[in-house]
mmCIF file with all atom_site columns, C-alpha atoms in Angstrom:
data_model
loop_
_atom_site.group_PDB
_atom_site.id
_atom_site.type_symbol
_atom_site.label_atom_id
_atom_site.label_alt_id
_atom_site.label_comp_id
_atom_site.label_asym_id
_atom_site.label_entity_id
_atom_site.label_seq_id
_atom_site.pdbx_PDB_ins_code
_atom_site.Cartn_x
_atom_site.Cartn_y
_atom_site.Cartn_z
_atom_site.occupancy
_atom_site.B_iso_or_equiv
_atom_site.pdbx_formal_charge
_atom_site.auth_seq_id
_atom_site.auth_comp_id
_atom_site.auth_asym_id
_atom_site.auth_atom_id
_atom_site.pdbx_PDB_model_num
ATOM 1   C CA . UNK A 1 1   ? 101.241 -61.536 -138.079 1.00 0.00 ? 1   UNK A CA 1
ATOM 2   C CA . UNK A 1 2   ? 103.668 -58.455 -139.069 1.00 0.00 ? 2   UNK A CA 1
ATOM 3   C CA . UNK A 1 3   ? 106.529 -59.255 -138.411 1.00 0.00 ? 3   UNK A CA 1
ATOM 4   C CA . UNK A 1 4   ? 107.210 -56.264 -135.594 1.00 0.00 ? 4   UNK A CA 1
ATOM 5   C CA . UNK A 1 5   ? 105.228 -58.611 -134.018 1.00 0.00 ? 5   UNK A CA 1
ATOM 6   C CA . UNK A 1 6   ? 107.400 -61.457 -133.628 1.00 0.00 ? 6   UNK A CA 1
ATOM 7   C CA . UNK A 1 7   ? 110.118 -59.104 -133.141 1.00 0.00 ? 7   UNK A CA 1
ATOM 8   C CA . UNK A 1 8   ? 108.274 -58.144 -129.998 1.00 0.00 ? 8   UNK A CA 1
ATOM 9   C CA . UNK A 1 9   ? 107.581 -61.362 -128.722 1.00 0.00 ? 9   UNK A CA 1
ATOM 10  C CA . UNK A 1 10  ? 110.970 -62.187 -129.074 1.00 0.00 ? 10  UNK A CA 1
ATOM 11  C CA . UNK A 1 11  ? 112.227 -60.102 -126.896 1.00 0.00 ? 11  UNK A CA 1
ATOM 12  C CA . UNK A 1 12  ? 110.298 -60.856 -124.108 1.00 0.00 ? 12  UNK A CA 1
ATOM 13  C CA . UNK A 1 13  ? 107.059 -58.479 -125.085 1.00 0.00 ? 13  UNK A CA 1
ATOM 14  C CA . UNK A 1 14  ? 109.604 -55.079 -123.677 1.00 0.00 ? 14  UNK A CA 1
ATOM 15  C CA . UNK A 1 15  ? 107.955 -51.896 -124.364 1.00 0.00 ? 15  UNK A CA 1
ATOM 16  C CA . UNK A 1 16  ? 110.142 -50.934 -127.542 1.00 0.00 ? 16  UNK A CA 1
ATOM 17  C CA . UNK A 1 17  ? 109.901 -49.658 -130.854 1.00 0.00 ? 17  UNK A CA 1
ATOM 18  C CA . UNK A 1 18  ? 110.848 -51.840 -132.962 1.00 0.00 ? 18  UNK A CA 1
ATOM 19  C CA . UNK A 1 19  ? 113.609 -50.559 -134.811 1.00 0.00 ? 19  UNK A CA 1
ATOM 20  C CA . UNK A 1 20  ? 113.150 -49.684 -138.682 1.00 0.00 ? 20  UNK A CA 1
ATOM 21  C CA . UNK A 1 21  ? 108.768 -49.389 -138.556 1.00 0.00 ? 21  UNK A CA 1
ATOM 22  C CA . UNK A 1 22  ? 107.865 -48.182 -141.299 1.00 0.00 ? 22  UNK A CA 1
ATOM 23  C CA . UNK A 1 23  ? 104.295 -47.142 -141.792 1.00 0.00 ? 23  UNK A CA 1
ATOM 24  C CA . UNK A 1 24  ? 103.503 -48.282 -144.768 1.00 0.00 ? 24  UNK A CA 1
ATOM 25  C CA . UNK A 1 25  ? 104.846 -52.215 -144.355 1.00 0.00 ? 25  UNK A CA 1
ATOM 26  C CA . UNK A 1 26  ? 103.468 -52.539 -140.903 1.00 0.00 ? 26  UNK A CA 1
ATOM 27  C CA . UNK A 1 27  ? 99.830  -50.656 -142.336 1.00 0.00 ? 27  UNK A CA 1
ATOM 28  C CA . UNK A 1 28  ? 99.762  -53.295 -145.028 1.00 0.00 ? 28  UNK A CA 1
ATOM 29  C CA . UNK A 1 29  ? 100.880 -56.480 -143.042 1.00 0.00 ? 29  UNK A CA 1
ATOM 30  C CA . UNK A 1 30  ? 98.875  -54.874 -139.839 1.00 0.00 ? 30  UNK A CA 1
ATOM 31  C CA . UNK A 1 31  ? 95.234  -54.882 -141.920 1.00 0.00 ? 31  UNK A CA 1
ATOM 32  C CA . UNK A 1 32  ? 96.049  -58.230 -143.321 1.00 0.00 ? 32  UNK A CA 1
ATOM 33  C CA . UNK A 1 33  ? 96.583  -60.205 -139.951 1.00 0.00 ? 33  UNK A CA 1
ATOM 34  C CA . UNK A 1 34  ? 93.701  -58.768 -138.650 1.00 0.00 ? 34  UNK A CA 1
ATOM 35  C CA . UNK A 1 35  ? 91.637  -59.232 -142.045 1.00 0.00 ? 35  UNK A CA 1
ATOM 36  C CA . UNK A 1 36  ? 92.622  -63.033 -141.183 1.00 0.00 ? 36  UNK A CA 1
ATOM 37  C CA . UNK A 1 37  ? 91.324  -62.849 -137.795 1.00 0.00 ? 37  UNK A CA 1
ATOM 38  C CA . UNK A 1 38  ? 88.319  -62.795 -138.164 1.00 0.00 ? 38  UNK A CA 1
ATOM 39  C CA . UNK A 1 39  ? 85.471  -64.323 -139.406 1.00 0.00 ? 39  UNK A CA 1
ATOM 40  C CA . UNK A 1 40  ? 84.696  -65.356 -143.110 1.00 0.00 ? 40  UNK A CA 1
ATOM 41  C CA . UNK A 1 41  ? 81.592  -63.728 -143.273 1.00 0.00 ? 41  UNK A CA 1
ATOM 42  C CA . UNK A 1 42  ? 83.867  -60.109 -142.308 1.00 0.00 ? 42  UNK A CA 1
ATOM 43  C CA . UNK A 1 43  ? 86.201  -61.079 -144.244 1.00 0.00 ? 43  UNK A CA 1
ATOM 44  C CA . UNK A 1 44  ? 87.585  -58.928 -147.318 1.00 0.00 ? 44  UNK A CA 1
ATOM 45  C CA . UNK A 1 45  ? 89.698  -59.196 -150.364 1.00 0.00 ? 45  UNK A CA 1
ATOM 46  C CA . UNK A 1 46  ? 93.114  -57.485 -149.973 1.00 0.00 ? 46  UNK A CA 1
ATOM 47  C CA . UNK A 1 47  ? 92.744  -55.019 -151.954 1.00 0.00 ? 47  UNK A CA 1
ATOM 48  C CA . UNK A 1 48  ? 88.604  -53.552 -150.112 1.00 0.00 ? 48  UNK A CA 1
ATOM 49  C CA . UNK A 1 49  ? 90.641  -54.724 -145.981 1.00 0.00 ? 49  UNK A CA 1
ATOM 50  C CA . UNK A 1 50  ? 89.857  -50.820 -145.394 1.00 0.00 ? 50  UNK A CA 1
ATOM 51  C CA . UNK A 1 51  ? 86.215  -51.492 -145.884 1.00 0.00 ? 51  UNK A CA 1
ATOM 52  C CA . UNK A 1 52  ? 86.068  -53.514 -143.188 1.00 0.00 ? 52  UNK A CA 1
ATOM 53  C CA . UNK A 1 53  ? 85.428  -50.694 -140.622 1.00 0.00 ? 53  UNK A CA 1
ATOM 54  C CA . UNK A 1 54  ? 82.534  -51.254 -142.172 1.00 0.00 ? 54  UNK A CA 1
ATOM 55  C CA . UNK A 1 55  ? 81.587  -54.148 -143.246 1.00 0.00 ? 55  UNK A CA 1
ATOM 56  C CA . UNK A 1 56  ? 79.905  -54.472 -139.086 1.00 0.00 ? 56  UNK A CA 1
ATOM 57  C CA . UNK A 1 57  ? 80.417  -56.633 -136.691 1.00 0.00 ? 57  UNK A CA 1
ATOM 58  C CA . UNK A 1 58  ? 76.916  -58.609 -135.963 1.00 0.00 ? 58  UNK A CA 1
ATOM 59  C CA . UNK A 1 59  ? 76.902  -61.953 -136.389 1.00 0.00 ? 59  UNK A CA 1
ATOM 60  C CA . UNK A 1 60  ? 78.468  -64.995 -135.722 1.00 0.00 ? 60  UNK A CA 1
ATOM 61  C CA . UNK A 1 61  ? 81.809  -64.944 -133.456 1.00 0.00 ? 61  UNK A CA 1
ATOM 62  C CA . UNK A 1 62  ? 82.424  -68.164 -133.179 1.00 0.00 ? 62  UNK A CA 1
ATOM 63  C CA . UNK A 1 63  ? 84.678  -68.066 -135.458 1.00 0.00 ? 63  UNK A CA 1
ATOM 64  C CA . UNK A 1 64  ? 86.821  -64.942 -134.725 1.00 0.00 ? 64  UNK A CA 1
ATOM 65  C CA . UNK A 1 65  ? 90.188  -66.372 -133.415 1.00 0.00 ? 65  UNK A CA 1
ATOM 66  C CA . UNK A 1 66  ? 93.724  -63.999 -131.502 1.00 0.00 ? 66  UNK A CA 1
ATOM 67  C CA . UNK A 1 67  ? 96.717  -65.508 -132.290 1.00 0.00 ? 67  UNK A CA 1
ATOM 68  C CA . UNK A 1 68  ? 99.210  -67.313 -129.957 1.00 0.00 ? 68  UNK A CA 1
ATOM 69  C CA . UNK A 1 69  ? 99.746  -66.451 -126.392 1.00 0.00 ? 69  UNK A CA 1
ATOM 70  C CA . UNK A 1 70  ? 99.708  -62.822 -126.868 1.00 0.00 ? 70  UNK A CA 1
ATOM 71  C CA . UNK A 1 71  ? 96.552  -62.644 -128.782 1.00 0.00 ? 71  UNK A CA 1
ATOM 72  C CA . UNK A 1 72  ? 94.274  -59.285 -129.089 1.00 0.00 ? 72  UNK A CA 1
ATOM 73  C CA . UNK A 1 73  ? 97.727  -57.646 -126.848 1.00 0.00 ? 73  UNK A CA 1
ATOM 74  C CA . UNK A 1 74  ? 99.552  -58.147 -130.694 1.00 0.00 ? 74  UNK A CA 1
ATOM 75  C CA . UNK A 1 75  ? 96.793  -56.751 -132.810 1.00 0.00 ? 75  UNK A CA 1
ATOM 76  C CA . UNK A 1 76  ? 97.348  -53.191 -130.087 1.00 0.00 ? 76  UNK A CA 1
ATOM 77  C CA . UNK A 1 77  ? 100.539 -53.436 -129.466 1.00 0.00 ? 77  UNK A CA 1
ATOM 78  C CA . UNK A 1 78  ? 100.746 -53.312 -133.339 1.00 0.00 ? 78  UNK A CA 1
ATOM 79  C CA . UNK A 1 79  ? 98.411  -50.278 -133.315 1.00 0.00 ? 79  UNK A CA 1
ATOM 80  C CA . UNK A 1 80  ? 100.216 -48.313 -130.724 1.00 0.00 ? 80  UNK A CA 1
ATOM 81  C CA . UNK A 1 81  ? 103.618 -48.670 -132.852 1.00 0.00 ? 81  UNK A CA 1
ATOM 82  C CA . UNK A 1 82  ? 101.852 -47.465 -136.524 1.00 0.00 ? 82  UNK A CA 1
ATOM 83  C CA . UNK A 1 83  ? 100.199 -44.658 -134.873 1.00 0.00 ? 83  UNK A CA 1
ATOM 84  C CA . UNK A 1 84  ? 103.901 -43.244 -133.040 1.00 0.00 ? 84  UNK A CA 1
ATOM 85  C CA . UNK A 1 85  ? 104.950 -43.544 -136.393 1.00 0.00 ? 85  UNK A CA 1
ATOM 86  C CA . UNK A 1 86  ? 102.248 -42.416 -138.385 1.00 0.00 ? 86  UNK A CA 1
ATOM 87  C CA . UNK A 1 87  ? 102.135 -38.882 -140.065 1.00 0.00 ? 87  UNK A CA 1
ATOM 88  C CA . UNK A 1 88  ? 99.956  -36.611 -138.356 1.00 0.00 ? 88  UNK A CA 1
ATOM 89  C CA . UNK A 1 89  ? 97.976  -35.726 -141.762 1.00 0.00 ? 89  UNK A CA 1
ATOM 90  C CA . UNK A 1 90  ? 98.188  -38.732 -142.506 1.00 0.00 ? 90  UNK A CA 1
ATOM 91  C CA . UNK A 1 91  ? 95.705  -40.981 -140.128 1.00 0.00 ? 91  UNK A CA 1
ATOM 92  C CA . UNK A 1 92  ? 92.438  -42.226 -142.766 1.00 0.00 ? 92  UNK A CA 1
ATOM 93  C CA . UNK A 1 93  ? 93.837  -45.811 -142.627 1.00 0.00 ? 93  UNK A CA 1
ATOM 94  C CA . UNK A 1 94  ? 95.670  -46.324 -138.899 1.00 0.00 ? 94  UNK A CA 1
ATOM 95  C CA . UNK A 1 95  ? 92.098  -44.075 -137.308 1.00 0.00 ? 95  UNK A CA 1
ATOM 96  C CA . UNK A 1 96  ? 90.113  -46.445 -139.370 1.00 0.00 ? 96  UNK A CA 1
ATOM 97  C CA . UNK A 1 97  ? 91.626  -49.927 -137.086 1.00 0.00 ? 97  UNK A CA 1
ATOM 98  C CA . UNK A 1 98  ? 91.506  -48.205 -134.338 1.00 0.00 ? 98  UNK A CA 1
ATOM 99  C CA . UNK A 1 99  ? 87.322  -47.516 -134.460 1.00 0.00 ? 99  UNK A CA 1
ATOM 100 C CA . UNK A 1 100 ? 87.789  -51.605 -135.406 1.00 0.00 ? 100 UNK A CA 1
ATOM 101 C CA . UNK A 1 101 ? 89.107  -52.804 -133.054 1.00 0.00 ? 101 UNK A CA 1
ATOM 102 C CA . UNK A 1 102 ? 87.001  -50.639 -130.600 1.00 0.00 ? 102 UNK A CA 1
ATOM 103 C CA . UNK A 1 103 ? 83.118  -52.549 -133.135 1.00 0.00 ? 103 UNK A CA 1
ATOM 104 C CA . UNK A 1 104 ? 85.450  -55.504 -132.863 1.00 0.00 ? 104 UNK A CA 1
ATOM 105 C CA . UNK A 1 105 ? 85.392  -56.358 -129.739 1.00 0.00 ? 105 UNK A CA 1
ATOM 106 C CA . UNK A 1 106 ? 81.931  -54.470 -128.287 1.00 0.00 ? 106 UNK A CA 1
ATOM 107 C CA . UNK A 1 107 ? 80.424  -56.594 -130.486 1.00 0.00 ? 107 UNK A CA 1
ATOM 108 C CA . UNK A 1 108 ? 82.133  -60.068 -129.388 1.00 0.00 ? 108 UNK A CA 1
ATOM 109 C CA . UNK A 1 109 ? 81.783  -58.673 -125.730 1.00 0.00 ? 109 UNK A CA 1
ATOM 110 C CA . UNK A 1 110 ? 78.007  -57.821 -125.892 1.00 0.00 ? 110 UNK A CA 1
ATOM 111 C CA . UNK A 1 111 ? 77.679  -61.337 -127.570 1.00 0.00 ? 111 UNK A CA 1
ATOM 112 C CA . UNK A 1 112 ? 78.913  -62.980 -124.328 1.00 0.00 ? 112 UNK A CA 1
ATOM 113 C CA . UNK A 1 113 ? 77.027  -59.958 -122.109 1.00 0.00 ? 113 UNK A CA 1
ATOM 114 C CA . UNK A 1 114 ? 73.634  -61.037 -123.355 1.00 0.00 ? 114 UNK A CA 1
ATOM 115 C CA . UNK A 1 115 ? 74.739  -65.362 -123.514 1.00 0.00 ? 115 UNK A CA 1
ATOM 116 C CA . UNK A 1 116 ? 76.983  -65.431 -120.659 1.00 0.00 ? 116 UNK A CA 1
ATOM 117 C CA . UNK A 1 117 ? 77.279  -69.262 -121.600 1.00 0.00 ? 117 UNK A CA 1
ATOM 118 C CA . UNK A 1 118 ? 78.028  -69.151 -124.976 1.00 0.00 ? 118 UNK A CA 1
ATOM 119 C CA . UNK A 1 119 ? 80.858  -70.927 -126.418 1.00 0.00 ? 119 UNK A CA 1
ATOM 120 C CA . UNK A 1 120 ? 82.868  -68.812 -128.499 1.00 0.00 ? 120 UNK A CA 1
ATOM 121 C CA . UNK A 1 121 ? 85.819  -70.239 -130.327 1.00 0.00 ? 121 UNK A CA 1
ATOM 122 C CA . UNK A 1 122 ? 89.002  -68.091 -129.455 1.00 0.00 ? 122 UNK A CA 1
ATOM 123 C CA . UNK A 1 123 ? 91.467  -70.480 -131.491 1.00 0.00 ? 123 UNK A CA 1
ATOM 124 C CA . UNK A 1 124 ? 94.897  -70.058 -130.871 1.00 0.00 ? 124 UNK A CA 1
ATOM 125 C CA . UNK A 1 125 ? 95.612  -71.515 -134.007 1.00 0.00 ? 125 UNK A CA 1
ATOM 126 C CA . UNK A 1 126 ? 99.183  -70.328 -135.614 1.00 0.00 ? 126 UNK A CA 1
ATOM 127 C CA . UNK A 1 127 ? 99.266  -67.700 -138.455 1.00 0.00 ? 127 UNK A CA 1
#
């Protein structure tokens, strides 16, 4: 996970932006982290991470896991920091990231709604 997330957790998850957030660094770390928590069928190679948003979301979500006790909140807070620091003319990757998170949340929600007794394994294994 991005180092900024550890900084935030170690400070009690206060509403603060980590010092010296470098867009290029957080963007790269976020995409790698997001890719690593996807089900195997959805993962992409390092050079193709942005294609996750085009990888589709229909599949078995049993392998999806949200690391740590903060789970999806850590994913979202990172997007907030990235979005605050992103240059207004260079938001393509950030928008793709936000859209992909929305698609994944919608897909997991749809799977649960279709089968309320589905046994999704959303693990808390450390990253």
